[in-house]
Amino acid sequence: MDDAKIEKRVGVQATSDRLWELVSDLSRWNIWNPYETDVEGAIAFGGQLEMTEAFPGQPQRRVTARVAEWRPYVRLVWTENRGFLFRSLRYIDIEELDKGRCIVSSAHKFAGLRGELFHDKHRIALRDAHQAIVDRLKAEAEA
């Protein structure tokens, strides 16, 4: 499934605490994430997240996803079964190198035949969107 993965990473001059504060405050995602907005729900194992998704080249849609994994200050993972032969996994990772220096990642993984075809069709736009997400998260964390 690695062929159907898009991930962007950026170095951030901020603590993992600061980055997690931004990621875990779902009501404020609109500030740093222009593609997944109006986020509601609970970051908990098996928790549900609802958001408006509007990635470039795709129609805006309301998403209901399940929190698959989370670890405070480190990772948030959510999944969505998008229909027959189409599953997606999204994550934001925070890797603290030293106090006040981190790498943050934003990624999509697609599974199933339709998921892989979707990846192939939208790969470039999604790459650019994930770059914008990490760049804006960096700017907000360093502000």
mmCIF file of the C-alpha atoms, coordinates in Angstrom:
data_MODEL
# 
_entry.id   MODEL 
# 
loop_
_atom_site.group_PDB 
_atom_site.id 
_atom_site.type_symbol 
_atom_site.label_atom_id 
_atom_site.label_alt_id 
_atom_site.label_comp_id 
_atom_site.label_asym_id 
_atom_site.label_entity_id 
_atom_site.label_seq_id 
_atom_site.pdbx_PDB_ins_code 
_atom_site.Cartn_x 
_atom_site.Cartn_y 
_atom_site.Cartn_z 
_atom_site.occupancy 
_atom_site.B_iso_or_equiv 
_atom_site.pdbx_formal_charge 
_atom_site.auth_seq_id 
_atom_site.auth_comp_id 
_atom_site.auth_asym_id 
_atom_site.auth_atom_id 
_atom_site.pdbx_PDB_model_num 
ATOM 1   C CA . MET A 1 1   ? 0.000   0.000  0.000   1.00 0.00 ? 1   MET A CA 1 
ATOM 2   C CA . ASP A 1 2   ? 3.018   2.329  0.190   1.00 0.00 ? 2   ASP A CA 1 
ATOM 3   C CA . ASP A 1 3   ? 2.539   3.154  -3.495  1.00 0.00 ? 3   ASP A CA 1 
ATOM 4   C CA . ALA A 1 4   ? -0.821  4.683  -2.590  1.00 0.00 ? 4   ALA A CA 1 
ATOM 5   C CA . LYS A 1 5   ? 0.580   6.965  0.113   1.00 0.00 ? 5   LYS A CA 1 
ATOM 6   C CA . ILE A 1 6   ? 1.102   10.707 0.103   1.00 0.00 ? 6   ILE A CA 1 
ATOM 7   C CA . GLU A 1 7   ? 3.082   12.256 2.944   1.00 0.00 ? 7   GLU A CA 1 
ATOM 8   C CA . LYS A 1 8   ? 4.600   15.676 3.469   1.00 0.00 ? 8   LYS A CA 1 
ATOM 9   C CA . ARG A 1 9   ? 6.930   16.580 6.328   1.00 0.00 ? 9   ARG A CA 1 
ATOM 10  C CA . VAL A 1 10  ? 8.395   19.819 7.598   1.00 0.00 ? 10  VAL A CA 1 
ATOM 11  C CA . GLY A 1 11  ? 10.735  20.879 10.388  1.00 0.00 ? 11  GLY A CA 1 
ATOM 12  C CA . VAL A 1 12  ? 9.122   23.071 13.044  1.00 0.00 ? 12  VAL A CA 1 
ATOM 13  C CA . GLN A 1 13  ? 10.764  25.271 15.672  1.00 0.00 ? 13  GLN A CA 1 
ATOM 14  C CA . ALA A 1 14  ? 8.181   24.496 18.362  1.00 0.00 ? 14  ALA A CA 1 
ATOM 15  C CA . THR A 1 15  ? 7.602   21.895 21.039  1.00 0.00 ? 15  THR A CA 1 
ATOM 16  C CA . SER A 1 16  ? 5.533   18.770 20.549  1.00 0.00 ? 16  SER A CA 1 
ATOM 17  C CA . ASP A 1 17  ? 3.270   20.228 23.270  1.00 0.00 ? 17  ASP A CA 1 
ATOM 18  C CA . ARG A 1 18  ? 2.537   23.269 21.081  1.00 0.00 ? 18  ARG A CA 1 
ATOM 19  C CA . LEU A 1 19  ? 1.916   21.168 17.973  1.00 0.00 ? 19  LEU A CA 1 
ATOM 20  C CA . TRP A 1 20  ? -0.373  18.777 19.851  1.00 0.00 ? 20  TRP A CA 1 
ATOM 21  C CA . GLU A 1 21  ? -2.260  21.748 21.286  1.00 0.00 ? 21  GLU A CA 1 
ATOM 22  C CA . LEU A 1 22  ? -3.043  22.816 17.697  1.00 0.00 ? 22  LEU A CA 1 
ATOM 23  C CA . VAL A 1 23  ? -3.854  19.318 16.407  1.00 0.00 ? 23  VAL A CA 1 
ATOM 24  C CA . SER A 1 24  ? -6.029  18.330 19.367  1.00 0.00 ? 24  SER A CA 1 
ATOM 25  C CA . ASP A 1 25  ? -8.108  21.542 19.310  1.00 0.00 ? 25  ASP A CA 1 
ATOM 26  C CA . LEU A 1 26  ? -10.514 20.335 16.636  1.00 0.00 ? 26  LEU A CA 1 
ATOM 27  C CA . SER A 1 27  ? -12.594 23.527 16.706  1.00 0.00 ? 27  SER A CA 1 
ATOM 28  C CA . ARG A 1 28  ? -9.572  25.544 15.509  1.00 0.00 ? 28  ARG A CA 1 
ATOM 29  C CA . TRP A 1 29  ? -8.376  23.355 12.623  1.00 0.00 ? 29  TRP A CA 1 
ATOM 30  C CA . ASN A 1 30  ? -9.756  25.943 10.177  1.00 0.00 ? 30  ASN A CA 1 
ATOM 31  C CA . ILE A 1 31  ? -6.837  28.204 11.173  1.00 0.00 ? 31  ILE A CA 1 
ATOM 32  C CA . TRP A 1 32  ? -4.134  25.872 9.821   1.00 0.00 ? 32  TRP A CA 1 
ATOM 33  C CA . ASN A 1 33  ? -5.983  23.314 7.694   1.00 0.00 ? 33  ASN A CA 1 
ATOM 34  C CA . PRO A 1 34  ? -7.918  24.770 4.767   1.00 0.00 ? 34  PRO A CA 1 
ATOM 35  C CA . TYR A 1 35  ? -8.898  21.315 3.413   1.00 0.00 ? 35  TYR A CA 1 
ATOM 36  C CA . GLU A 1 36  ? -10.443 19.646 6.481   1.00 0.00 ? 36  GLU A CA 1 
ATOM 37  C CA . THR A 1 37  ? -12.591 22.208 8.252   1.00 0.00 ? 37  THR A CA 1 
ATOM 38  C CA . ASP A 1 38  ? -15.502 22.447 10.685  1.00 0.00 ? 38  ASP A CA 1 
ATOM 39  C CA . VAL A 1 39  ? -14.031 19.482 12.576  1.00 0.00 ? 39  VAL A CA 1 
ATOM 40  C CA . GLU A 1 40  ? -16.047 18.047 15.450  1.00 0.00 ? 40  GLU A CA 1 
ATOM 41  C CA . GLY A 1 41  ? -15.835 14.902 17.512  1.00 0.00 ? 41  GLY A CA 1 
ATOM 42  C CA . ALA A 1 42  ? -13.639 13.223 20.073  1.00 0.00 ? 42  ALA A CA 1 
ATOM 43  C CA . ILE A 1 43  ? -10.007 12.207 19.962  1.00 0.00 ? 43  ILE A CA 1 
ATOM 44  C CA . ALA A 1 44  ? -10.374 8.859  21.698  1.00 0.00 ? 44  ALA A CA 1 
ATOM 45  C CA . PHE A 1 45  ? -9.871  5.232  20.702  1.00 0.00 ? 45  PHE A CA 1 
ATOM 46  C CA . GLY A 1 46  ? -12.837 4.418  18.498  1.00 0.00 ? 46  GLY A CA 1 
ATOM 47  C CA . GLY A 1 47  ? -13.893 8.072  18.634  1.00 0.00 ? 47  GLY A CA 1 
ATOM 48  C CA . GLN A 1 48  ? -15.616 9.690  15.709  1.00 0.00 ? 48  GLN A CA 1 
ATOM 49  C CA . LEU A 1 49  ? -14.539 12.776 13.798  1.00 0.00 ? 49  LEU A CA 1 
ATOM 50  C CA . GLU A 1 50  ? -16.792 14.721 11.475  1.00 0.00 ? 50  GLU A CA 1 
ATOM 51  C CA . MET A 1 51  ? -15.417 17.336 9.127   1.00 0.00 ? 51  MET A CA 1 
ATOM 52  C CA . THR A 1 52  ? -15.956 19.101 5.854   1.00 0.00 ? 52  THR A CA 1 
ATOM 53  C CA . GLU A 1 53  ? -13.367 17.920 3.355   1.00 0.00 ? 53  GLU A CA 1 
ATOM 54  C CA . ALA A 1 54  ? -12.522 20.015 0.291   1.00 0.00 ? 54  ALA A CA 1 
ATOM 55  C CA . PHE A 1 55  ? -9.266  18.877 -1.288  1.00 0.00 ? 55  PHE A CA 1 
ATOM 56  C CA . PRO A 1 56  ? -8.339  20.452 -4.657  1.00 0.00 ? 56  PRO A CA 1 
ATOM 57  C CA . GLY A 1 57  ? -10.038 18.925 -7.681  1.00 0.00 ? 57  GLY A CA 1 
ATOM 58  C CA . GLN A 1 58  ? -12.686 17.195 -5.571  1.00 0.00 ? 58  GLN A CA 1 
ATOM 59  C CA . PRO A 1 59  ? -16.158 18.262 -4.530  1.00 0.00 ? 59  PRO A CA 1 
ATOM 60  C CA . GLN A 1 60  ? -16.646 19.397 -0.955  1.00 0.00 ? 60  GLN A CA 1 
ATOM 61  C CA . ARG A 1 61  ? -18.132 16.649 1.197   1.00 0.00 ? 61  ARG A CA 1 
ATOM 62  C CA . ARG A 1 62  ? -18.999 15.927 4.809   1.00 0.00 ? 62  ARG A CA 1 
ATOM 63  C CA . VAL A 1 63  ? -16.847 13.118 6.219   1.00 0.00 ? 63  VAL A CA 1 
ATOM 64  C CA . THR A 1 64  ? -17.460 10.846 9.176   1.00 0.00 ? 64  THR A CA 1 
ATOM 65  C CA . ALA A 1 65  ? -14.269 9.080  10.175  1.00 0.00 ? 65  ALA A CA 1 
ATOM 66  C CA . ARG A 1 66  ? -13.171 6.844  13.025  1.00 0.00 ? 66  ARG A CA 1 
ATOM 67  C CA . VAL A 1 67  ? -10.140 7.566  15.197  1.00 0.00 ? 67  VAL A CA 1 
ATOM 68  C CA . ALA A 1 68  ? -7.951  4.501  14.656  1.00 0.00 ? 68  ALA A CA 1 
ATOM 69  C CA . GLU A 1 69  ? -5.002  5.535  16.785  1.00 0.00 ? 69  GLU A CA 1 
ATOM 70  C CA . TRP A 1 70  ? -3.849  8.484  18.816  1.00 0.00 ? 70  TRP A CA 1 
ATOM 71  C CA . ARG A 1 71  ? -1.013  9.225  21.116  1.00 0.00 ? 71  ARG A CA 1 
ATOM 72  C CA . PRO A 1 72  ? -0.860  12.667 22.728  1.00 0.00 ? 72  PRO A CA 1 
ATOM 73  C CA . TYR A 1 73  ? 2.034   14.822 21.458  1.00 0.00 ? 73  TYR A CA 1 
ATOM 74  C CA . VAL A 1 74  ? 2.873   12.183 18.809  1.00 0.00 ? 74  VAL A CA 1 
ATOM 75  C CA . ARG A 1 75  ? 0.104   11.025 16.461  1.00 0.00 ? 75  ARG A CA 1 
ATOM 76  C CA . LEU A 1 76  ? -3.506  11.257 15.360  1.00 0.00 ? 76  LEU A CA 1 
ATOM 77  C CA . VAL A 1 77  ? -4.825  8.680  12.866  1.00 0.00 ? 77  VAL A CA 1 
ATOM 78  C CA . TRP A 1 78  ? -8.317  8.486  11.416  1.00 0.00 ? 78  TRP A CA 1 
ATOM 79  C CA . THR A 1 79  ? -9.858  6.151  8.856   1.00 0.00 ? 79  THR A CA 1 
ATOM 80  C CA . GLU A 1 80  ? -12.813 6.206  6.539   1.00 0.00 ? 80  GLU A CA 1 
ATOM 81  C CA . ASN A 1 81  ? -14.448 3.406  4.598   1.00 0.00 ? 81  ASN A CA 1 
ATOM 82  C CA . ARG A 1 82  ? -15.372 5.253  1.417   1.00 0.00 ? 82  ARG A CA 1 
ATOM 83  C CA . GLY A 1 83  ? -17.297 2.420  -0.187  1.00 0.00 ? 83  GLY A CA 1 
ATOM 84  C CA . PHE A 1 84  ? -16.656 -0.742 -2.141  1.00 0.00 ? 84  PHE A CA 1 
ATOM 85  C CA . LEU A 1 85  ? -12.898 -1.294 -2.561  1.00 0.00 ? 85  LEU A CA 1 
ATOM 86  C CA . PHE A 1 86  ? -12.049 2.169  -1.201  1.00 0.00 ? 86  PHE A CA 1 
ATOM 87  C CA . ARG A 1 87  ? -10.625 2.912  2.237   1.00 0.00 ? 87  ARG A CA 1 
ATOM 88  C CA . SER A 1 88  ? -8.554  5.867  3.332   1.00 0.00 ? 88  SER A CA 1 
ATOM 89  C CA . LEU A 1 89  ? -6.314  6.481  6.312   1.00 0.00 ? 89  LEU A CA 1 
ATOM 90  C CA . ARG A 1 90  ? -5.206  9.978  7.363   1.00 0.00 ? 90  ARG A CA 1 
ATOM 91  C CA . TYR A 1 91  ? -2.637  10.901 9.929   1.00 0.00 ? 91  TYR A CA 1 
ATOM 92  C CA . ILE A 1 92  ? -0.726  13.744 11.466  1.00 0.00 ? 92  ILE A CA 1 
ATOM 93  C CA . ASP A 1 93  ? 2.550   12.765 13.124  1.00 0.00 ? 93  ASP A CA 1 
ATOM 94  C CA . ILE A 1 94  ? 4.740   14.816 15.431  1.00 0.00 ? 94  ILE A CA 1 
ATOM 95  C CA . GLU A 1 95  ? 8.327   13.711 15.953  1.00 0.00 ? 95  GLU A CA 1 
ATOM 96  C CA . GLU A 1 96  ? 10.224  15.671 18.598  1.00 0.00 ? 96  GLU A CA 1 
ATOM 97  C CA . LEU A 1 97  ? 13.927  15.793 17.759  1.00 0.00 ? 97  LEU A CA 1 
ATOM 98  C CA . ASP A 1 98  ? 14.952  18.040 20.668  1.00 0.00 ? 98  ASP A CA 1 
ATOM 99  C CA . LYS A 1 99  ? 12.935  20.256 22.990  1.00 0.00 ? 99  LYS A CA 1 
ATOM 100 C CA . GLY A 1 100 ? 11.553  22.950 20.726  1.00 0.00 ? 100 GLY A CA 1 
ATOM 101 C CA . ARG A 1 101 ? 12.397  21.168 17.444  1.00 0.00 ? 101 ARG A CA 1 
ATOM 102 C CA . CYS A 1 102 ? 10.019  18.778 15.731  1.00 0.00 ? 102 CYS A CA 1 
ATOM 103 C CA . ILE A 1 103 ? 9.131   17.254 12.418  1.00 0.00 ? 103 ILE A CA 1 
ATOM 104 C CA . VAL A 1 104 ? 5.426   17.243 11.618  1.00 0.00 ? 104 VAL A CA 1 
ATOM 105 C CA . SER A 1 105 ? 3.895   15.054 8.908   1.00 0.00 ? 105 SER A CA 1 
ATOM 106 C CA . SER A 1 106 ? 0.529   15.043 7.182   1.00 0.00 ? 106 SER A CA 1 
ATOM 107 C CA . ALA A 1 107 ? -0.420  12.016 5.099   1.00 0.00 ? 107 ALA A CA 1 
ATOM 108 C CA . HIS A 1 108 ? -3.062  10.032 3.274   1.00 0.00 ? 108 HIS A CA 1 
ATOM 109 C CA . LYS A 1 109 ? -2.958  6.297  2.544   1.00 0.00 ? 109 LYS A CA 1 
ATOM 110 C CA . PHE A 1 110 ? -5.445  4.674  0.185   1.00 0.00 ? 110 PHE A CA 1 
ATOM 111 C CA . ALA A 1 111 ? -6.394  0.998  0.044   1.00 0.00 ? 111 ALA A CA 1 
ATOM 112 C CA . GLY A 1 112 ? -8.552  -1.076 -2.237  1.00 0.00 ? 112 GLY A CA 1 
ATOM 113 C CA . LEU A 1 113 ? -8.664  -0.906 -6.021  1.00 0.00 ? 113 LEU A CA 1 
ATOM 114 C CA . ARG A 1 114 ? -10.862 2.214  -6.107  1.00 0.00 ? 114 ARG A CA 1 
ATOM 115 C CA . GLY A 1 115 ? -8.665  3.827  -3.438  1.00 0.00 ? 115 GLY A CA 1 
ATOM 116 C CA . GLU A 1 116 ? -5.536  3.226  -5.481  1.00 0.00 ? 116 GLU A CA 1 
ATOM 117 C CA . LEU A 1 117 ? -7.206  4.607  -8.619  1.00 0.00 ? 117 LEU A CA 1 
ATOM 118 C CA . PHE A 1 118 ? -8.299  7.686  -6.645  1.00 0.00 ? 118 PHE A CA 1 
ATOM 119 C CA . HIS A 1 119 ? -4.705  8.139  -5.439  1.00 0.00 ? 119 HIS A CA 1 
ATOM 120 C CA . ASP A 1 120 ? -3.377  7.928  -9.001  1.00 0.00 ? 120 ASP A CA 1 
ATOM 121 C CA . LYS A 1 121 ? -5.891  10.498 -10.256 1.00 0.00 ? 121 LYS A CA 1 
ATOM 122 C CA . HIS A 1 122 ? -5.456  13.046 -7.420  1.00 0.00 ? 122 HIS A CA 1 
ATOM 123 C CA . ARG A 1 123 ? -1.840  12.443 -6.338  1.00 0.00 ? 123 ARG A CA 1 
ATOM 124 C CA . ILE A 1 124 ? -0.391  15.805 -7.399  1.00 0.00 ? 124 ILE A CA 1 
ATOM 125 C CA . ALA A 1 125 ? -3.207  17.924 -5.931  1.00 0.00 ? 125 ALA A CA 1 
ATOM 126 C CA . LEU A 1 126 ? -3.134  15.939 -2.683  1.00 0.00 ? 126 LEU A CA 1 
ATOM 127 C CA . ARG A 1 127 ? 0.645   16.314 -2.437  1.00 0.00 ? 127 ARG A CA 1 
ATOM 128 C CA . ASP A 1 128 ? 0.301   20.078 -2.730  1.00 0.00 ? 128 ASP A CA 1 
ATOM 129 C CA . ALA A 1 129 ? -2.538  20.114 -0.192  1.00 0.00 ? 129 ALA A CA 1 
ATOM 130 C CA . HIS A 1 130 ? -0.528  18.145 2.375   1.00 0.00 ? 130 HIS A CA 1 
ATOM 131 C CA . GLN A 1 131 ? 2.408   20.486 1.862   1.00 0.00 ? 131 GLN A CA 1 
ATOM 132 C CA . ALA A 1 132 ? 0.109   23.430 2.566   1.00 0.00 ? 132 ALA A CA 1 
ATOM 133 C CA . ILE A 1 133 ? -1.233  21.709 5.696   1.00 0.00 ? 133 ILE A CA 1 
ATOM 134 C CA . VAL A 1 134 ? 2.231   21.153 7.216   1.00 0.00 ? 134 VAL A CA 1 
ATOM 135 C CA . ASP A 1 135 ? 3.414   24.614 6.161   1.00 0.00 ? 135 ASP A CA 1 
ATOM 136 C CA . ARG A 1 136 ? 0.413   26.292 7.788   1.00 0.00 ? 136 ARG A CA 1 
ATOM 137 C CA . LEU A 1 137 ? 0.673   24.131 10.906  1.00 0.00 ? 137 LEU A CA 1 
ATOM 138 C CA . LYS A 1 138 ? 4.368   25.108 11.139  1.00 0.00 ? 138 LYS A CA 1 
ATOM 139 C CA . ALA A 1 139 ? 3.534   28.811 10.760  1.00 0.00 ? 139 ALA A CA 1 
ATOM 140 C CA . GLU A 1 140 ? 0.838   28.637 13.436  1.00 0.00 ? 140 GLU A CA 1 
ATOM 141 C CA . ALA A 1 141 ? 3.062   26.673 15.855  1.00 0.00 ? 141 ALA A CA 1 
ATOM 142 C CA . GLU A 1 142 ? 5.989   29.078 15.396  1.00 0.00 ? 142 GLU A CA 1 
ATOM 143 C CA . ALA A 1 143 ? 3.865   32.248 15.677  1.00 0.00 ? 143 ALA A CA 1 
# 
